[in-house]
Structure formats: C-alpha cells, structure tokens
Coordinates of C-alpha atoms (C1' of nucleotides) in Angstrom, one line a residue:
Chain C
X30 CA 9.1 -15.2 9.5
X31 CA 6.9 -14.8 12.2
X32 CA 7.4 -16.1 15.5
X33 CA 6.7 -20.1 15.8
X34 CA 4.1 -20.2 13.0
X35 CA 4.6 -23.8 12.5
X36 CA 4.3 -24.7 16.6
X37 CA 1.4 -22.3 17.5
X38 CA -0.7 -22.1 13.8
X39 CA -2.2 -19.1 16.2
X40 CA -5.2 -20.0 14.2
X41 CA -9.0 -21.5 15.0
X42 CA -9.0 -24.6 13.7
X43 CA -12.2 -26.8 13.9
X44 CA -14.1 -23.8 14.6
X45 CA -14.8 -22.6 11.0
X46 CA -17.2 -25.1 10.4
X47 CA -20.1 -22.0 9.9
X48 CA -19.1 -22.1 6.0
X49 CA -21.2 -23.4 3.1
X50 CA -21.6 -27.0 4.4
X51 CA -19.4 -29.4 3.5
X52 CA -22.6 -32.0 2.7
X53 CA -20.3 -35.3 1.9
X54 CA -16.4 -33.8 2.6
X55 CA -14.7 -34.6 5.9
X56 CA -15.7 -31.6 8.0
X57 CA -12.9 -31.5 10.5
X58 CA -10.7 -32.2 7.6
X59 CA -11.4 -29.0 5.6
X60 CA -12.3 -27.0 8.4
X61 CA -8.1 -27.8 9.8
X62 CA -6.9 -27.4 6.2
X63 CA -8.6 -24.2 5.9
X64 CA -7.5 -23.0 8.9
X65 CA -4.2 -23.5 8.4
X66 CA -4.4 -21.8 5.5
X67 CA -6.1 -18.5 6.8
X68 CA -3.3 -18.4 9.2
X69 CA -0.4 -18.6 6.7
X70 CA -2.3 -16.0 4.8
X71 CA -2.8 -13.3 7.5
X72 CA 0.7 -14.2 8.8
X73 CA 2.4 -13.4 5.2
X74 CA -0.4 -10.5 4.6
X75 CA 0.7 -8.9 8.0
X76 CA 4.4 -9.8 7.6
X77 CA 5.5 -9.2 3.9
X78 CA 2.5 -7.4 2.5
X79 CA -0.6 -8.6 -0.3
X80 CA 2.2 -8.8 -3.7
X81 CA 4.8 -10.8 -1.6
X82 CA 1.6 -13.4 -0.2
X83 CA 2.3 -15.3 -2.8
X84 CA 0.9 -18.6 -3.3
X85 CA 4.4 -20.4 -3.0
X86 CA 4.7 -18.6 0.4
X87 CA 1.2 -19.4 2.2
X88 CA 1.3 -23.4 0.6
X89 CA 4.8 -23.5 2.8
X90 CA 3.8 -21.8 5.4
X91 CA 0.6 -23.1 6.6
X92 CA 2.3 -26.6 5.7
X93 CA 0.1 -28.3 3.3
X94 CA 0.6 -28.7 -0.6
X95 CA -0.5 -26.7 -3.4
X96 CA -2.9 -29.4 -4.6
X97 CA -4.8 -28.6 -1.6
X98 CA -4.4 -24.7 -1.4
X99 CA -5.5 -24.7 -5.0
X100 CA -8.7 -27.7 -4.3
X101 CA -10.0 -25.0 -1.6
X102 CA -9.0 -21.6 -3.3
X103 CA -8.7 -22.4 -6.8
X104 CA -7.0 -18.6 -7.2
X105 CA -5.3 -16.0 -5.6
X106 CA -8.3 -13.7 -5.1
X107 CA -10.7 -16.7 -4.0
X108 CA -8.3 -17.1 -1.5
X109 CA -8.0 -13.5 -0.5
X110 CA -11.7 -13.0 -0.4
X111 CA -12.5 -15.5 1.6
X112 CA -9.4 -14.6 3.9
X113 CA -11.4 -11.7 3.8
X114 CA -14.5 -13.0 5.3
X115 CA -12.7 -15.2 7.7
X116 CA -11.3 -11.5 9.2
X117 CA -14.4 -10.0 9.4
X118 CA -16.9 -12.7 10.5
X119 CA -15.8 -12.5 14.2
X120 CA -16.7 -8.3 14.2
X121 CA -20.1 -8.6 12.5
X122 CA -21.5 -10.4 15.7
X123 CA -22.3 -13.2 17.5
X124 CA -22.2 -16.1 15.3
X125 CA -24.7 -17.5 18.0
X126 CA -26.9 -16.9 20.7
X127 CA -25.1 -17.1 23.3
X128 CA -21.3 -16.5 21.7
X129 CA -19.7 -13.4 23.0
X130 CA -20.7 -10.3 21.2
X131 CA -18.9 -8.2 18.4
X132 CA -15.1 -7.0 19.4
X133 CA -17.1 -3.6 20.4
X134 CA -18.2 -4.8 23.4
X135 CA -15.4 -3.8 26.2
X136 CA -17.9 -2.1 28.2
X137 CA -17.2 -4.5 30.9
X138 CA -13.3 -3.7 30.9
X139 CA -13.2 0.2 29.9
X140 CA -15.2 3.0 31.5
X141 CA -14.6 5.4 29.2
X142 CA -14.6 6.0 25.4
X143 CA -10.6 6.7 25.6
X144 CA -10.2 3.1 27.2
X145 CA -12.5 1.2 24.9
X146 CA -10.6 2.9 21.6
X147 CA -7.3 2.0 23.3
X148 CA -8.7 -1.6 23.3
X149 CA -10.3 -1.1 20.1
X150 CA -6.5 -0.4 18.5
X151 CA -4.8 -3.1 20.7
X152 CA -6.9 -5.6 20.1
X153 CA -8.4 -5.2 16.9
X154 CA -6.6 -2.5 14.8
X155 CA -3.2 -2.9 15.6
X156 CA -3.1 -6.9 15.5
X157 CA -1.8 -9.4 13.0
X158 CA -5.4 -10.3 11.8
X159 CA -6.1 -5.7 11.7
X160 CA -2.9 -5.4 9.6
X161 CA -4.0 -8.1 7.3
X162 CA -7.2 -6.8 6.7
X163 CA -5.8 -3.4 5.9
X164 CA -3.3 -5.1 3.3
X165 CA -6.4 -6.4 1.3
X166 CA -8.2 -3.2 1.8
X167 CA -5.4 -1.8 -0.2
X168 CA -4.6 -4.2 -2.6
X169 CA -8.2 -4.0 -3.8
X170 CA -8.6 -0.4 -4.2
X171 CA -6.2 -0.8 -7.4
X172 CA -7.8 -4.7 -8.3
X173 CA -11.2 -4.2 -9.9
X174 CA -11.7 -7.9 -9.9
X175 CA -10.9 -8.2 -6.3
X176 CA -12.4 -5.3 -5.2
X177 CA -15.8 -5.9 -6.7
X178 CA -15.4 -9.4 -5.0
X179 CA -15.5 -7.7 -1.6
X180 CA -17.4 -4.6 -1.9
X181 CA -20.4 -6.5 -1.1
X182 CA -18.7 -8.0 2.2
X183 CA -17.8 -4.6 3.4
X184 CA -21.5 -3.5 2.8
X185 CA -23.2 -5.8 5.1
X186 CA -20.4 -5.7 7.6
X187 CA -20.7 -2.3 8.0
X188 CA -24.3 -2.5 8.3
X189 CA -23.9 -5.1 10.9
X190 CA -21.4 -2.9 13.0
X191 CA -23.5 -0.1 12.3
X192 CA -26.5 -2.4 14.4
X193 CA -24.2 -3.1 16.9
X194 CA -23.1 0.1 17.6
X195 CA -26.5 1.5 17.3
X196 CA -27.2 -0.8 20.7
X197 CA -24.5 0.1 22.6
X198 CA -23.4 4.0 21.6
X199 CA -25.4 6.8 21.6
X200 CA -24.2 10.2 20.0
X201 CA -24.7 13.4 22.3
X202 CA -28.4 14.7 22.5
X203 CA -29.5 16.6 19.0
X204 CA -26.9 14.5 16.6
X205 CA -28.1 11.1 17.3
X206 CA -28.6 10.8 13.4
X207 CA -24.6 10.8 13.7
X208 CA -23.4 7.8 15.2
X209 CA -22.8 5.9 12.4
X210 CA -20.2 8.5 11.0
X211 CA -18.7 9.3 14.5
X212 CA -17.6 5.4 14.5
X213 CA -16.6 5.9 10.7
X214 CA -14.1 8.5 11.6
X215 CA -13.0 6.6 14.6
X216 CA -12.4 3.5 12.7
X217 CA -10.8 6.1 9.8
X218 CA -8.8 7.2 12.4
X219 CA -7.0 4.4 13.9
X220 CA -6.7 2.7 10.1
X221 CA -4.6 5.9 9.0
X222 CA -2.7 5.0 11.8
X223 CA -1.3 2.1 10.7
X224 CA 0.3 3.6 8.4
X225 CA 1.9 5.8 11.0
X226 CA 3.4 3.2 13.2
X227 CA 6.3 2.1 11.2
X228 CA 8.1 5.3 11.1
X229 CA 7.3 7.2 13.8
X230 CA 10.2 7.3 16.4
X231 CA 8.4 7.6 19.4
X232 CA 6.6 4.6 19.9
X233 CA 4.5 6.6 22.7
X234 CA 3.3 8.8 20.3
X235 CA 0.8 6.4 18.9
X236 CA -0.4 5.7 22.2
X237 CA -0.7 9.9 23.0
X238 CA -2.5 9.8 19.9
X239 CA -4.7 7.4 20.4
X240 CA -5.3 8.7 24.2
X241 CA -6.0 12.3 22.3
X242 CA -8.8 11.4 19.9
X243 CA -10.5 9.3 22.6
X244 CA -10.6 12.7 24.6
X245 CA -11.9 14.9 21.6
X246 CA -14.2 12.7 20.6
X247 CA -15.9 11.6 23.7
X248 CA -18.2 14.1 24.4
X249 CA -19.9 13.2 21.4
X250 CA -19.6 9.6 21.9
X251 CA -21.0 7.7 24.8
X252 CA -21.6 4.2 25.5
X253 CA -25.6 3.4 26.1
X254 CA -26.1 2.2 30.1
X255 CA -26.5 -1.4 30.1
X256 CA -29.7 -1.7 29.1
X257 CA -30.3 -3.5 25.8
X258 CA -27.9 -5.9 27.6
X259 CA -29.9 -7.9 29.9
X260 CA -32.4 -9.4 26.9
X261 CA -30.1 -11.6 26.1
X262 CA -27.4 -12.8 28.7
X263 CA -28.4 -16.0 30.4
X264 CA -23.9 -17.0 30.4
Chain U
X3 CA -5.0 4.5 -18.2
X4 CA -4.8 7.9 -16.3
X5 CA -6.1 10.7 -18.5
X6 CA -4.0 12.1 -21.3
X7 CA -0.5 11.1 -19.7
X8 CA 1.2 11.9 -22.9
X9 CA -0.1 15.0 -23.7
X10 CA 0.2 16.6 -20.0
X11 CA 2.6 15.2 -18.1
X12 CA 1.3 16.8 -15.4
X13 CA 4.4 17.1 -13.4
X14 CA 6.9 19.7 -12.8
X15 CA 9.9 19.4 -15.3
X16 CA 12.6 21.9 -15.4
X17 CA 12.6 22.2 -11.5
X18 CA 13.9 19.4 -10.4
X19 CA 17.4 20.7 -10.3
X20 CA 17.8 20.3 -6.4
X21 CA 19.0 16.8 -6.4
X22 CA 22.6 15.8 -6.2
X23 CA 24.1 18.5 -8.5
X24 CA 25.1 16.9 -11.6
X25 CA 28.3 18.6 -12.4
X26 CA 28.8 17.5 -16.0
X27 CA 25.4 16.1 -17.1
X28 CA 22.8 18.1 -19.4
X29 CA 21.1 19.9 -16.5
X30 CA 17.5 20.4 -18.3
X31 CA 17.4 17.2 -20.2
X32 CA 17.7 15.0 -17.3
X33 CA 15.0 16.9 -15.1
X34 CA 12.5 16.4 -18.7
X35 CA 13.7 12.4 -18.3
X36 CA 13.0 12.4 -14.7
X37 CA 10.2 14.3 -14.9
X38 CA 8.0 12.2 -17.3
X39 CA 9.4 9.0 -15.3
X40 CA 8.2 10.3 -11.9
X41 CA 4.5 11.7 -13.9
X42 CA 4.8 7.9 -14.9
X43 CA 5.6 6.5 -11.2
X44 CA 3.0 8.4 -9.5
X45 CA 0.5 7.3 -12.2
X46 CA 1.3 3.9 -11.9
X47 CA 1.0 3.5 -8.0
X48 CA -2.7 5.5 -8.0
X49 CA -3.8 3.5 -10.9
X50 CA -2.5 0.0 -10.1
X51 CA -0.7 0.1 -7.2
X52 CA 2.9 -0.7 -6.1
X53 CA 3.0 -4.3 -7.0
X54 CA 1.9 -3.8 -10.2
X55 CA 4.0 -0.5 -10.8
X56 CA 6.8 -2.3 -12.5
X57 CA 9.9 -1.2 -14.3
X58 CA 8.0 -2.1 -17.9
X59 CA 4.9 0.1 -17.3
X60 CA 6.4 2.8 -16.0
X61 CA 8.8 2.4 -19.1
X62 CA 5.9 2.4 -21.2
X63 CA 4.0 5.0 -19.9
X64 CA 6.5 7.6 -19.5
X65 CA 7.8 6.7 -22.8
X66 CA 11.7 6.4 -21.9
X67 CA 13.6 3.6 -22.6
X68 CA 14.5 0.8 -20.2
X69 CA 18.3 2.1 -20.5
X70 CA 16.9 5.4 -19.3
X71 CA 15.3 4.3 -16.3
X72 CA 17.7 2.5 -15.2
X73 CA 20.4 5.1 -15.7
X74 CA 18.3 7.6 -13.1
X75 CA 17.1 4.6 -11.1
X76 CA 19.4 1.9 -10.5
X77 CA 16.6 -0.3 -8.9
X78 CA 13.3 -0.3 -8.4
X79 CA 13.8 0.3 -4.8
X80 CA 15.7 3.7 -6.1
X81 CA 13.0 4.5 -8.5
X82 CA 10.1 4.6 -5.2
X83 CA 12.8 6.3 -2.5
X84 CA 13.0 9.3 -5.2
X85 CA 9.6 9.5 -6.4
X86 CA 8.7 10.0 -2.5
X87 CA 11.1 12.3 -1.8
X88 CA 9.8 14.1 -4.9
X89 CA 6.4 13.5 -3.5
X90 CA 6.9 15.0 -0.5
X91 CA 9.6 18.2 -1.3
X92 CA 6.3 20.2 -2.2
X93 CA 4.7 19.9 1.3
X94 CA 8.0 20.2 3.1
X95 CA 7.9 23.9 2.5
X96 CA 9.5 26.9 0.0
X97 CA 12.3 25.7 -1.4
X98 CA 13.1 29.6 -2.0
X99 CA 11.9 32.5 -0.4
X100 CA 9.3 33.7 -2.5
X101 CA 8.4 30.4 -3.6
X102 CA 4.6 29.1 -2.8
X103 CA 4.7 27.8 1.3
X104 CA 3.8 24.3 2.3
X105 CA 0.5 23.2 0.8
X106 CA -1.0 23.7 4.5
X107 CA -1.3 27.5 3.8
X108 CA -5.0 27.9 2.1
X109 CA -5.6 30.4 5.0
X110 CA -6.8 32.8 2.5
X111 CA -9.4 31.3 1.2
X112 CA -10.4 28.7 4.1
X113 CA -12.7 30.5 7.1
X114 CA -12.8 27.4 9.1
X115 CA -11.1 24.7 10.0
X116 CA -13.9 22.7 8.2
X117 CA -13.2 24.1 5.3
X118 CA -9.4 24.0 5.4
X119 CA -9.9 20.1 5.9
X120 CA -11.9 19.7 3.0
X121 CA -9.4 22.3 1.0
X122 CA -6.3 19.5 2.4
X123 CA -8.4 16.2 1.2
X124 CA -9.4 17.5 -1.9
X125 CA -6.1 19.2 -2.7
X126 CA -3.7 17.0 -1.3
X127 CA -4.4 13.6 0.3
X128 CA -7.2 12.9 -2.4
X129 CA -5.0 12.8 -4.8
X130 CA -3.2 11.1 -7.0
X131 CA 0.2 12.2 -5.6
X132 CA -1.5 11.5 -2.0
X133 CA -2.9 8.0 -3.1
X134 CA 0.7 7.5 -4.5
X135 CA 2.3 8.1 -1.5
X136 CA -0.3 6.1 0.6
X137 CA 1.0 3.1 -1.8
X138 CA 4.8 3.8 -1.0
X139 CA 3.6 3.5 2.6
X140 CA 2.0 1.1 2.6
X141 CA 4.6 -1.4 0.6
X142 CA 7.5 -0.2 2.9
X143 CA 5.6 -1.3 6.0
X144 CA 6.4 -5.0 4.6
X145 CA 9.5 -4.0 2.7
X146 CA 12.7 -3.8 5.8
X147 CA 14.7 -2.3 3.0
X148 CA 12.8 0.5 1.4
X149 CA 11.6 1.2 5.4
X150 CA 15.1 1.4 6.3
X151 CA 15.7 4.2 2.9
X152 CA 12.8 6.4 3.2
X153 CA 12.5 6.8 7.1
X154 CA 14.7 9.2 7.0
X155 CA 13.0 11.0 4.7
X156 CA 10.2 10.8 6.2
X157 CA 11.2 12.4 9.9
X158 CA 12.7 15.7 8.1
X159 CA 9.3 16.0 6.6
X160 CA 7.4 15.6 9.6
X161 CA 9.8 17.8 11.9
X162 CA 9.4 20.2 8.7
X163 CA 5.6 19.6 8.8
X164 CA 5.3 20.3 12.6
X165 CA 7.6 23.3 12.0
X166 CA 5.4 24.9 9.2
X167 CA 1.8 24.3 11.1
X168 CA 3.4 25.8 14.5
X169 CA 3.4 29.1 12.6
X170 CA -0.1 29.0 11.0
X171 CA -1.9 27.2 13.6
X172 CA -2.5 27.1 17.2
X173 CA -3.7 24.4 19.8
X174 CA -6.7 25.6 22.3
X175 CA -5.5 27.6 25.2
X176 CA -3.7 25.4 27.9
X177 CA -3.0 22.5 25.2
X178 CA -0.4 24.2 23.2
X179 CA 2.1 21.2 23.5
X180 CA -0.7 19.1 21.5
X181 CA -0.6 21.0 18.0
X182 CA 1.7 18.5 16.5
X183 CA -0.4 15.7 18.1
X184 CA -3.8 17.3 16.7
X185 CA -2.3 17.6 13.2
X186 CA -0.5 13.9 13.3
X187 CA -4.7 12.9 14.6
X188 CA -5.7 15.2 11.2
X189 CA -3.4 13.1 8.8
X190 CA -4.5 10.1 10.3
X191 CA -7.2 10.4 10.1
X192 CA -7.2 11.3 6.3
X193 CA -4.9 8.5 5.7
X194 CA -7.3 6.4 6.7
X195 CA -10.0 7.6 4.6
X196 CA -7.9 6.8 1.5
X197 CA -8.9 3.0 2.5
X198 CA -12.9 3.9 2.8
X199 CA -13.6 5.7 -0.4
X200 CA -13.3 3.0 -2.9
X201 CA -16.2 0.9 -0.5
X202 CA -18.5 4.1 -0.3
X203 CA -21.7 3.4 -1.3
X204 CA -22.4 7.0 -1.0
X205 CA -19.6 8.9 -2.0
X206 CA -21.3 12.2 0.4
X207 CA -20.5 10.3 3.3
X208 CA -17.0 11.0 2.7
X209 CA -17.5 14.2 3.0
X210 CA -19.6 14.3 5.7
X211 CA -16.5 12.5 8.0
X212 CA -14.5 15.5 6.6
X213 CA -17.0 17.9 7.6
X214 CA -18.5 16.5 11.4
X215 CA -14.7 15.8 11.6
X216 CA -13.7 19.5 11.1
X217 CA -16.4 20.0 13.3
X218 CA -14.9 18.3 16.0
X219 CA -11.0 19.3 15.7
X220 CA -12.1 23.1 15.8
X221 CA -12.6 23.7 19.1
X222 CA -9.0 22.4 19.6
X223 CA -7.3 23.7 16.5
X224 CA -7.7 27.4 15.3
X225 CA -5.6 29.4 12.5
X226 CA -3.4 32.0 13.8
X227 CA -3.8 35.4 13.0
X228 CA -2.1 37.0 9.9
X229 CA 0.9 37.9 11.7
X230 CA 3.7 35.6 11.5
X231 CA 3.1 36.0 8.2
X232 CA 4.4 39.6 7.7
X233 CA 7.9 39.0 8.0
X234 CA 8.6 37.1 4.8
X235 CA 5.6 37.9 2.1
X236 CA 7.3 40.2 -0.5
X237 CA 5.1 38.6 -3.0
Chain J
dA10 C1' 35.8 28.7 -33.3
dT11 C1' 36.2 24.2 -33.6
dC12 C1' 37.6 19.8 -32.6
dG13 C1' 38.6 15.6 -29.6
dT14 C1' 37.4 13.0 -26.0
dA15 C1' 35.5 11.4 -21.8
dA16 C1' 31.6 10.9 -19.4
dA17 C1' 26.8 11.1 -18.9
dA18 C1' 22.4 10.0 -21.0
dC19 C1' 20.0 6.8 -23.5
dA20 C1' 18.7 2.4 -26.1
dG21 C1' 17.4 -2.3 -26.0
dA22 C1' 18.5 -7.3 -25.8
dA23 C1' 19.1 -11.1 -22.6
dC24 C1' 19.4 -13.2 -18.0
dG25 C1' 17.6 -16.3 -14.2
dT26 C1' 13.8 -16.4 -11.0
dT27 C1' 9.3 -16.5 -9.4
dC28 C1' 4.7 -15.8 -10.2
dG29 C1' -0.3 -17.8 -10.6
dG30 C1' -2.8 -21.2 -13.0
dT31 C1' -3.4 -25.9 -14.9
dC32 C1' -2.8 -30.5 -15.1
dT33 C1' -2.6 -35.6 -13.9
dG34 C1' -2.2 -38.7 -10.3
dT35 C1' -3.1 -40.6 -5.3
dT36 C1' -5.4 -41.0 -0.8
dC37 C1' -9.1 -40.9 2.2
dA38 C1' -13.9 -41.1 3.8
dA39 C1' -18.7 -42.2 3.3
Chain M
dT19 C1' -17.1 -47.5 -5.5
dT20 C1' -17.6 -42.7 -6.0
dG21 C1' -16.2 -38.1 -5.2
dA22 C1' -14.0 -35.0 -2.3
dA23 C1' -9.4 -34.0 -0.3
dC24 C1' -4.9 -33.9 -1.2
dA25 C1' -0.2 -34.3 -3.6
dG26 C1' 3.1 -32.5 -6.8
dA27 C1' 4.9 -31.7 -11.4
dC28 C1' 4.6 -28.5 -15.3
dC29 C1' 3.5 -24.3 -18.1
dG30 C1' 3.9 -19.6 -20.2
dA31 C1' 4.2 -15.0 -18.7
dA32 C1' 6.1 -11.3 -16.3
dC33 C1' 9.2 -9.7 -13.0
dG34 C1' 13.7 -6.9 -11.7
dT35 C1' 18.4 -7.0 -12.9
dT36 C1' 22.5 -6.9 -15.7
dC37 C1' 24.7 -6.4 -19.7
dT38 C1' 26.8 -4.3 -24.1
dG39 C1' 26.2 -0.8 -27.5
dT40 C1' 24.9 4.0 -29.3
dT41 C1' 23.9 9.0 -28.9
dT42 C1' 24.4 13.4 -26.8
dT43 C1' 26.5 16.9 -24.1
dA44 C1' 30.2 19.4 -21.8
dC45 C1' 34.7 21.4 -22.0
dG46 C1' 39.7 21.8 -22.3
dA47 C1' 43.2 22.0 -26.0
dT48 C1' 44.2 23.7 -30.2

DNA sequence: ATCGTAAAACAGAACGTTCGGTCTGTTCAA
DNA sequence: TTGAACAGACCGAACGTTCTGTTTTACGAT
C-alpha cells in the first residue's frame, strides 16, 4: 500500500544490532530480517491500523516467510512489543556517546518553542513511525496482555524524556516543579491531534493549531541556553 | 464485562425517534432494539475495542438476535456510522427547544475555565461514550470506507460545535477569530489524554494536565456573560 | 370491530474467508 | 555437526455476510 515499500524498506537495517546479543546467530542476518520486519509492521500499523496488521500482511510485506516472522516474534504481541521498543529506542537518547541526541534536540534549527513543536509534530508526531506508535498505544489500552507488556517500556521512556527534557527546558521562574507536565500536555496535545487530521477540511488548520499552542504555551516553556551542551560535544 | 449491562442499559430508549422516519414499523419497539444494541456497541468499543467489537458480542451483550442486528445494521460498517452519529447527536445541541443544550453548557456550576475542563473530561471525553468514540476514530483513520461515511457527520458536528461555544465563550480581546482554534487545541488535547491514562502510574497526574492546562487556556478563553442566554430559557 | 395481508421486525443456521498459532522440514553459519 | 535462521504447510476458531424461516405490527377492507 504504501509507496515503494519493497524498493526503499525505509527501514535501518544493520543498525539494530543494540538487542539482546545474538551470542552464536548471524548478526547481520537477524539484524536485516528484523528490520525488515519492523518496517512492514509500522508501514501496515500506520497504513491499515493494529486489527488489519495482521500477521499474513507484515510476512508479505517485509518479504520474508512466516517461518521466520514466527522464529523472531513467535506471536502477535511479541511482535508488537518489540515493534514497540524499536519506535521508542531512538527518543529515549543517545544510544551512544557521541550519537546525536533524543528527537528533542532542534535547538540548533528552531529559535523558538513554536518552531521546535512544529518540528516536534513533523518530524516525530505526524510520521509513519508517530502513527504507528499511537496505533499500539491504542490497541493496548483494551489488550490487558499487551498492555501490561508495555507499561513497563513507557515507564522508563518517559523517565528518560523526562531527563532529557529536564537538560534542555526550563519552566518559567516559580513552577519549575512543572516541566515534566508542561511536556505531558504538549505531547497530549499533538497525540489528540492525530486523531484530528483525517477529517478536518482544512489541512492548514492543523498547522494554525499547532502554531497556536506553541504561542500559549511558550511563556511557560523555554529552552535552557546552551549550557549543559558543551560537556559532551567533541563531533 | 461492563457493570450491570442487563439490568441498566444505560442508554436512552424511547428517544431515538429522529432517524429516518419509519412510516410503517412499530415506532417504540425498534428504538428499545436499537437502544440495547447501541448500550451494547458503545460497551463493546470502551471495553475491548473496535476490532474486537464484533457482530457476536455485541449480539450477546445486547441480547438481540443476530436477525435483529442485522435488520437495523446491515453491516458492521452500518452498525459504527450509527452508533457515532448516536454518539455525537447529544453534543451537537437541543434537539428541541427546551431540551438540555450541548453538553458544553456547565456554566452554572463551573467558575473557571479550570474547572469547566475538568467538568468536560470527567463528564464527557472520560467516558465510556468518549472512549467509544475515540475507538471509532481511531479505526476510520485506517478504514477509507468508514472515513468516507462518517466525515460527513463529523463536519456538521464540528460547524455545530463551533456554533454552540461562539455563544457561551469568548477568545481574549483582539483574538476573537481564534475561539474555534482554542476549543479544537482543548479537544485535542483531551483526545490525547485518552491515550495517557491507561500508562499513568499516578493517576493525579492526569488531573494535574487538566488542571495546569486550564490554567493555561484561561487567559485566552473566558465564559461569556449570562446574556445570550436569556433569549431562549423558558425552562 | 375485526379480519386479512403485506411489510417490518426478529430469529437462527450456514457460508467462505482469514485469523493467529503450531508443526515438520530445510538451509546456513560457526 | 550442532543449533540458529528460515521455509511453508496445516489447524481450529472466529470473523462478517448471506440466507431462509417465523413472529409481530400497522392498516385498509369488510
């Protein structure tokens, strides 16, 4: 369905080897498989939804058979919870020293708070990989099983993008206790949105939406002068 | 699984007489039928979701027969397009004159904008008719075919929506083009929250967003005197 | 007033399809 | 040569739809 899924797997293969080791297994092997696997998965999530993701669908679409789908996720919420993780690993920080930073950090691109949450909801939000997120964030809220699965991987990334935050935001002076909660309504914010984009008529509207809450809320949200920054930046 | 379906069907029979006027069928039966099916529907999606809101369950649990249901709903495409029209007539505003207004009218016993918030989560998103509608969403994002039938729907409520809040509310002074914007930022934002509760650990930080959020909006937001409210309260 | 009849309302069996899970083989790498 | 990686057939269950029958209601003719 989506556009050249089989040309452009528009995943990141051979760089998902920071998994439980594969001691004796073929590395580059399961780290492609895999892969091409997350991408079929985030391609169906974002393009027919968690029910329709079925296994039938992702084994076609990422191109490998269901011997193999079923040797890496031997079910249907292994698979989605460690789709799961595979979405959030790249927002809970730098994986290394050295690797760029958590999707937060636009300092460099946008001056102010309305330009960094534009970013935020172009480039993380309102994305293929944002859409399948929020599909599984669903899905679980009615799946016991799946959603005590993932409860625990929501935990610590929100306390990891609760760090991160905490080094590059400040609230305004006397409610610095809230910054956590001002990013909570922000990130609230744009994932009620989704749910807005497919009927509204006016495509702009999203945008003047978008450009709205960034002006309400930046007086109480600032980023931090670059300052915690220079500790660790030798690139 | 929902509390005492059978014994409180907790929906509205006996009202549902606005549809397509059935010339020849038995007026009050079929709005009992439709009633218990829709209780059923609406149970179904908060409890399990839409996938797993099939024809059978909802069969089941309202206790009609499958020749029933399909009588009223042909499909179950037919079944969620009518169960969010029925979710949404309430909201869109009095069907009468007389009747109750649009659930966004707890101006008597909300002070603030804070506390109308919390009155609006609690008493209508927070729900399970909201968390039933946040479902039908949801699906039709994926679903081209139920998108196609219930955007319609859909923009009359919202230009009814926009309508109803231009008369109770009112943006701050030199913004009053933005009131539709600050309410569509609201429901977002709301929306969104429906995806955060079930991860809570602490289930006051939801009500905290509500509250800082509230906090927020009401410099930009502000109820409107009693006044266009004169002309049409013979109650 | 009551009876006949057509249509709506309801009941339930049966359909083919697709689902996720399981199973037995085969290939590949160490 | 061993075990992980992969391949593909097979299973029972559940899905939404379609179908034929039965009951109930409305209403004009008698």
């Amino acid at each position: 369905m989506s556009a050249g899924t089989k040309d452009q797997p528009n995943v990141t293969p051979e760089v998902q080897a920071s998994d439980e080791a594969p001691q004796r297994g073929n590395a580059a092997r399961v780290a492609k498989t895999r892969g091409k696997i997350f991408g079929a998965v985030i391609s169906s999530l974002d393009a027919v939804g968690y029910s329709e993701c079925s296994i039938n669908r992702v084994q076609t679409l990422a191109g490998v058979s269901r011997g193999a789908l079923t040797h890496h996720f031997p079910s249907k919420e292994e698979m989605m919870v460690k789709t799961l993780e595979h979405l959030l690993a790249p927002v809970r920080g730098p994986a290394r020293p050295g690797d760029e930073a958590t999707m937060l950090r636009h300092a460099d691109e946008a001056a102010t708070l309305q330009e960094e949450l534009h970013l935020l909801w172009r480039r993380v939000i309102n994305t293929r990989e944002g859409r399948a997120l929020m599909e599984i964030l669903v899905a679980a809220r009615t799946d016991p099983a799946l959603s005590a699965r993932i409860t625990p991987s929501l935990h610590i990334y929100n306390d990891d993008f609760n760090r991160n935050i905490a080094n590059l935001y400040q609230a305004s002076a006397g409610h610095e206790d809230e910054l956590a909660l001002l990013w909570s309504i922000c990130r609230s914010f744009m994932r009620g949105l989704h749910t807005q984009v497919p009927y509204e008529r006016d495509p702009k509207i999203i945008t003047k939406m978008v450009d709205l809450f960034g002006r309400i809320m930046a007086p109480h949200l600032s980023a931090r002068r670059p300052q915690g920054e220079t500790d660790e930046e030798p690139v």
